[in-house]
Phi, psi and omega in degrees: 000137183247198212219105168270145159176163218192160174236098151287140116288033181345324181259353178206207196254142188277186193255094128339304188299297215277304155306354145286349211268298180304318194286342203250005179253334190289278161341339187089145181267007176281344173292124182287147168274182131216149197211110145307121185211034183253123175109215166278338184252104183256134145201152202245159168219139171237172182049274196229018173273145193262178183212122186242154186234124162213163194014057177078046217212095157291140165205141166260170148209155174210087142179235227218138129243115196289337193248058201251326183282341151294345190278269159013286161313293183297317197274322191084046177215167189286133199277357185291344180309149163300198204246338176288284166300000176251335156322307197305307189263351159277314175304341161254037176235330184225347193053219201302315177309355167291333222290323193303346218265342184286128168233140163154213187190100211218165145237123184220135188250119148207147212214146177246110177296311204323300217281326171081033201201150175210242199173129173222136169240128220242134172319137174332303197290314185088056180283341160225166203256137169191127186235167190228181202193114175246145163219139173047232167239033161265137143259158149260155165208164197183161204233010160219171180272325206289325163312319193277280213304295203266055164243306195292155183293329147197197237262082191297164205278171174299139211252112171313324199266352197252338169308295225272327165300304204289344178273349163303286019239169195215160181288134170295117191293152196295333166284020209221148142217181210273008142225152204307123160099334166303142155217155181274155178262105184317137169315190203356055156249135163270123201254128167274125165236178192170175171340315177283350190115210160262141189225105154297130196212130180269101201279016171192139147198160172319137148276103163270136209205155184209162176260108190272137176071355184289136198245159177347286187321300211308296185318302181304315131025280190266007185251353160261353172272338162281337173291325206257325163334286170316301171300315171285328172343302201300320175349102155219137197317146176067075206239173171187163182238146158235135230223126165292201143251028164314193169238337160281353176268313199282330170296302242249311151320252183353320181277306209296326180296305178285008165216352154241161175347163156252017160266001169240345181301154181289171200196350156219134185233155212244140207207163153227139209254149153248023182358332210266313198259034200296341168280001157257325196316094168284071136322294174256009165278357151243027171271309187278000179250343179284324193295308231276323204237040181051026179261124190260096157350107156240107177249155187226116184256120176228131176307129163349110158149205164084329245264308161315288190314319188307317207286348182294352195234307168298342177274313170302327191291279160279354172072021181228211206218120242243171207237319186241165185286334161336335183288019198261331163262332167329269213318298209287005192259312210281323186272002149280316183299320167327299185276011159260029163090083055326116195247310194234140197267120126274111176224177192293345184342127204075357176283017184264262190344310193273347202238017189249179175291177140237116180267007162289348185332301213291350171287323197292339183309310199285331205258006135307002176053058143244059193316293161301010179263316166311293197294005065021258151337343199245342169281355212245342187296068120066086200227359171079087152071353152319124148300152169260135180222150168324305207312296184318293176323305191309306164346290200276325194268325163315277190327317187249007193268355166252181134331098208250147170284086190259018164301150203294107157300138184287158181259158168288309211265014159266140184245358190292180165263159183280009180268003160318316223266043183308195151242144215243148165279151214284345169224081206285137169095003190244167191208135189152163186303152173269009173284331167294315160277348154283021204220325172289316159309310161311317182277342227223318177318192187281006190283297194298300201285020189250315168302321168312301161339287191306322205249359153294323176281317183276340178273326201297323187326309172294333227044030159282127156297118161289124196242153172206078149357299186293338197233076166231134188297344195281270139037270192277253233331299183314312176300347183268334197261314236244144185305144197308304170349300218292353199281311214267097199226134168307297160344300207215165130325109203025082182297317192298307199265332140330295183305294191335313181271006160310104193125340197244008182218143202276158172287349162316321195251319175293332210241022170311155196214009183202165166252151175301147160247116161291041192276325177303333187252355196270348201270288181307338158265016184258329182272342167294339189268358246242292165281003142294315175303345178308286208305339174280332181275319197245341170311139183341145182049012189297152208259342168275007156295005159285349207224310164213163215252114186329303187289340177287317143018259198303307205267334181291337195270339157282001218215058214273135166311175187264307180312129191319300206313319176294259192348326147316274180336312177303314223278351189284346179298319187251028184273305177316331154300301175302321181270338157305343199265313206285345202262321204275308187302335187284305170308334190242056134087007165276129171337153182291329185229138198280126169317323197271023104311351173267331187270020183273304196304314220097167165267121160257168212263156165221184158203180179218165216184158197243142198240000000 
């Protein structure tokens, strides 16, 4: 994975030197660089970014482009150009008008020295990260965070409002990140840059527009030719899935087995089973979607706990903050899958999202005065096997027949004030009934981009590429278009993409009627980690007493509820906690976890097995 990054400097020549100097210690010194460093604009690229030049024309690009050979075909240049050059020769052909026409998970930088002006750009989706940092009318910028804190001259302090989101927790507002003065550059944007500074413009968002009568089969239709789409976009050699017993890890297996080549279809798929949880363990439903598409199975049983410790290497790595507890099994499946020559990770990531229902549908039924449209609608709602009933219907039209408050609930043991924790709109830029733009939020929201982050940062670890299929633009517009109706299905869940993978997924698994709830393991490792979380949380001088009040703490941290689901709600609190404790020691020059509390635990064990 490279590394874009840069000084506008509008009134002088920025420090080129210096900024090669940081980027090449921030990178390691085995990476190559490369640096501009003439004019107002100094910049550099490392590792795996490309870089193409024509008349005094510069372009970075740093990540994947899935559509370059249509692109190509349209522009009328040879498709074999690399992703830098064919930006490049798109950009002078058309400008601004490319970015929408780009699929794919990119950053892309191009600057006209003669002109003094360029365009740096972030993917729809937000598939690479890219932040920015103003003083006066210098900006810096860098496409990871931890690269932008040591490009700046020092270290900024922790930005309160964003401590105080991730510690409910709540979405980190879009404008913020967990340090002061940073902000992420919202996905499909374009920053003009130039003399004048940086001037941001969101170059895509979802239109809304719909197919009125289109029935399921239709839908679904089209939702395998845009899935099959996605997926050949994506190809690429040495591929592997990592795969649940979901329907989305398995829509992505399936497809990806029945259409692509066989030097590019995957040949392994990568798991993780719980034997310890057997009412949750999909062991062997993903032993049977591996048989059905020929894939050869490695799952991975991993002992209770770790869960902090797992998370210590990715926070020292990015400088960020990783949102789940998964890595204590995460990490070692991704650095098996590595060593068994496997470059690019497919996974299902994002089908909940792109493929679910939107239950505001049912408010918006009511207050247009369709009550039987409602009352309808409120029968349709995805209950496993519940009988529908008045009671039920009744149910759904209480829950769902308003305007629902999704503002954060407060904590006891928080000290910050609640006007930190305002709320931001949930879809900034989007326009539509409002069960729609609540349904573009869910997909499009900080949800999206945090998967992308997490599972980019976590595959780079590995040297892995992360690929996600489901969460395509081409995709969601269409999935956006199709009646709201067709989501809402009794049986099940995401119906539309059920239907899509008929054939391609065995029905044990397409025709599931549920999802696993990990909550039994997320619980047990939070109570094996549990006097490590004492000792980090409550120890003397600990850095979230800045944040929150020890003895209230103190007693939340003793005091785990009985019911899973609450208790599921304790232990995420006090994974959210804990890796907070663990992110501010690192700011203030401490290991993230005190050695001699981790040798109080132990490391636990894992092992692996072929399914």
């Amino acid at each position: 994975m490279g590394v874009i990054a840069g000084i506008l400097d509008p009134q002088g020549a920025a420090a080129g030197e210096a900024l090669r100097g940081r980027l090449r210690s921030s990178l390691g010194a085995e990476e190559p660089v490369w640096a501009q460093e003439r004019g107002p604009l100094a910049l550099a690229g490392g590792g795996g970014v490309e870089r193409a030049e024509a008349e005094g024309t510069v372009c970075l690009f740093e990540g994947r482009l899935h559509n370059g050979e249509e692109r190509a075909w349209q522009l009328g240049v040879p498709a074999y150009l690399g992703a830098a050059t064919l930006v490049l020769r798109g950009y002078e052909q058309l400008g601004a008008e490319l970015w929408p026409l780009l699929r794919g998970d990119f950053v892309v930088l191009v600057w006209d020295r003669e002109a003094e002006a360029g365009a740096l750009v972030r993917d729809q989706l937000g598939g690479r990260a890219l932040y920015l940092h103003r003083r006066g009318s210098v900006v810096a910028f860098a496409t990871e965070l931890r690269q932008l804190v040591e490009l700046l001259p020092r270290r900024p302090a922790p930005d309160d409002v964003a401590v105080a989101h991730w510690l409910l927790p709540s979405v980190i507002p879009e404008d913020r990140t967990l340090f002061a003065g940073i902000e992420e550059v919202p996905p499909a944007t374009c920053l003009a840059l130039g003399t004048d500074g940086a001037r941001a413009r969101r170059y895509w968002a979802p239109r809304f527009r719909q197919q009125p009568g289109l029935s399921l089969a239709e839908a679904s239709a089209q939702a395998r030719e845009l899935l099959t789409q996605a997926v050949e976009r994506r190809a690429g050699e040495r591929s592997a899935i990592l795969l649940s017993g979901g329907i989305d890890s398995a829509a992505v297996a399936g497809l990806s087995c029945a259409s692509l080549t066989d030097e590019q279809r995957p040949l392994h798929a990568y798991s993780a089973v719980f034997p310890r949880h057997p009412e949750i363990d999909e062991g062997p439903l993903i032993g049977a979607i591996a048989a059905h598409d020929r894939l050869a199975a490695t799952a991975i049983e991993a002992e209770p706990g770790g869960l902090l410790a797992a998370a210590a290497p990715y926070m020292e790595r990015w400088q960020a903050l990783p949102p789940t507890p998964n890595l204590s099994f995460l990490r070692p499946l991704l650095d098996r899958a590595a060593a068994d020559g496997v470059r690019l990770l497919h996974d299902g990531e994002g089908g909940d999202a792109v493929f679910w229902y939107s239950a505001p549908l049912l408010a918006e039924r009511l207050r247009h005065g369709r009550p039987l449209s409602a009352w309808a609608l409120a029968g349709r709602f995805p209950e496993y096997g519940v009988p529908t009933t008045w009671r039920t219907r009744l149910g759904k039209l209480r829950q769902w027949g308003r305007r629902r408050d999704f503002s954060p609930s407060p904590q006891g043991w928080l000290s910050l004030p609640s006007r930190l924790l305002d709320s931001e709109d949930p879809a900034p830029g989007v326009e539509g009934p409002a069960w729609w733009v609540a349904q573009v939020a869910a997909i499009l929201g900080p949800g999206s981009r945090m998967a992308h982050d997490v599972t980019r940062r976590n595959a780079a670890l590995s040297g892995l590429e992360p690929s996600h299929p489901l969460l395509d633009v081409d995709l969601i517009e269409a999935v956006l278009s199709f009646p709201p109706e067709l989501a809402f299905e009794r049986r099940f869940n995401r119906p539309v993409l059920r239907e899509a993978v008929a054939g391609l997924v065995p029905d044990e698994a397409r025709l599931r009627p549920y999802k696993s709830n990990f909550d039994p393991v997320i619980v047990a490792g939070t109570e094996a980690d549990l006097p490590l979380v004492e000792a980090l949380l409550l120890r003397p001088g600990a850095h979230i007493g800045a944040y929150a009040d020890r003895d209230a703490l103190a007693a939340h941290i003793a005091s785990p509820p009985q019911p899973l689901g609450a208790r599921r709600a304790w232990a995420m609190s006090l994974w959210f906690l804990g890796t907070m404790e663990c992110w501010l020691r690192l700011q203030a020059g401490q290991e993230a976890l005190p050695a001699e509390a981790l040798r109080s635990i132990g490391t636990p064990g894992y092992s692996f097995s072929s399914l």
